[in-house]
């Protein structure tokens, strides 16, 4: 019975089936079971407001702890370029990789930039 309800929600909202493999999925089901009968699901407002704010705070805290580990673990600075088809802009993303994981570091709009040798020298200088 539970599977059918979860399935309907996945199908209705076109949630990728791989979301069922998320490490957060079983704890969510456990929390719902522990709450017992009559528990009310969070509203769209709660999900997009206070609950989202809590998650942002948690990720921000993790990133700060992550940055503090850099002098000990060192980092590899990685970059990639992506093209936004809607805005027709090109962005260069910088990511920091260490043994603790990978995190977004910064990005730069390079749409109007001449991508020659001088550009890349100045970029990493």
PDB file of N, CA and C in Angstrom, residues 18-31:
ATOM      1  N   UNK A  18      15.264   7.428  -9.828  1.00  0.00           N
ATOM      2  CA  UNK A  18      16.525   7.355  -9.099  1.00  0.00           C
ATOM      3  C   UNK A  18      16.442   8.089  -7.758  1.00  0.00           C
ATOM      4  N   UNK A  19      15.462   8.969  -7.591  1.00  0.00           N
ATOM      5  CA  UNK A  19      15.287   9.654  -6.304  1.00  0.00           C
ATOM      6  C   UNK A  19      15.015   8.639  -5.195  1.00  0.00           C
ATOM      7  N   UNK A  20      14.484   7.478  -5.566  1.00  0.00           N
ATOM      8  CA  UNK A  20      14.266   6.417  -4.586  1.00  0.00           C
ATOM      9  C   UNK A  20      15.569   5.844  -4.046  1.00  0.00           C
ATOM     10  N   UNK A  21      16.687   6.099  -4.741  1.00  0.00           N
ATOM     11  CA  UNK A  21      18.007   5.648  -4.286  1.00  0.00           C
ATOM     12  C   UNK A  21      18.714   6.691  -3.430  1.00  0.00           C
ATOM     13  N   UNK A  22      18.080   7.832  -3.229  1.00  0.00           N
ATOM     14  CA  UNK A  22      18.688   8.889  -2.424  1.00  0.00           C
ATOM     15  C   UNK A  22      18.909   8.394  -0.998  1.00  0.00           C
ATOM     16  N   UNK A  23      20.044   8.750  -0.400  1.00  0.00           N
ATOM     17  CA  UNK A  23      20.257   8.353   0.991  1.00  0.00           C
ATOM     18  C   UNK A  23      19.273   9.042   1.947  1.00  0.00           C
ATOM     19  N   UNK A  24      18.571  10.062   1.465  1.00  0.00           N
ATOM     20  CA  UNK A  24      17.608  10.784   2.298  1.00  0.00           C
ATOM     21  C   UNK A  24      16.200  10.185   2.226  1.00  0.00           C
ATOM     22  N   UNK A  25      15.981   9.278   1.273  1.00  0.00           N
ATOM     23  CA  UNK A  25      14.643   8.708   1.091  1.00  0.00           C
ATOM     24  C   UNK A  25      14.233   7.785   2.252  1.00  0.00           C
ATOM     25  N   UNK A  26      15.034   6.773   2.620  1.00  0.00           N
ATOM     26  CA  UNK A  26      14.621   5.918   3.745  1.00  0.00           C
ATOM     27  C   UNK A  26      14.426   6.680   5.060  1.00  0.00           C
ATOM     28  N   UNK A  27      15.318   7.633   5.423  1.00  0.00           N
ATOM     29  CA  UNK A  27      15.053   8.371   6.664  1.00  0.00           C
ATOM     30  C   UNK A  27      13.756   9.185   6.614  1.00  0.00           C
ATOM     31  N   UNK A  28      13.397   9.669   5.411  1.00  0.00           N
ATOM     32  CA  UNK A  28      12.143  10.409   5.281  1.00  0.00           C
ATOM     33  C   UNK A  28      10.966   9.481   5.573  1.00  0.00           C
ATOM     34  N   UNK A  29      10.996   8.286   4.984  1.00  0.00           N
ATOM     35  CA  UNK A  29       9.914   7.326   5.219  1.00  0.00           C
ATOM     36  C   UNK A  29       9.866   6.953   6.701  1.00  0.00           C
ATOM     37  N   UNK A  30      11.025   6.739   7.311  1.00  0.00           N
ATOM     38  CA  UNK A  30      11.074   6.413   8.746  1.00  0.00           C
ATOM     39  C   UNK A  30      10.491   7.541   9.598  1.00  0.00           C
ATOM     40  N   UNK A  31      10.809   8.788   9.244  1.00  0.00           N
ATOM     41  CA  UNK A  31      10.288   9.932  10.005  1.00  0.00           C
ATOM     42  C   UNK A  31       8.770  10.010   9.894  1.00  0.00           C
TER      43      UNK A  31
END
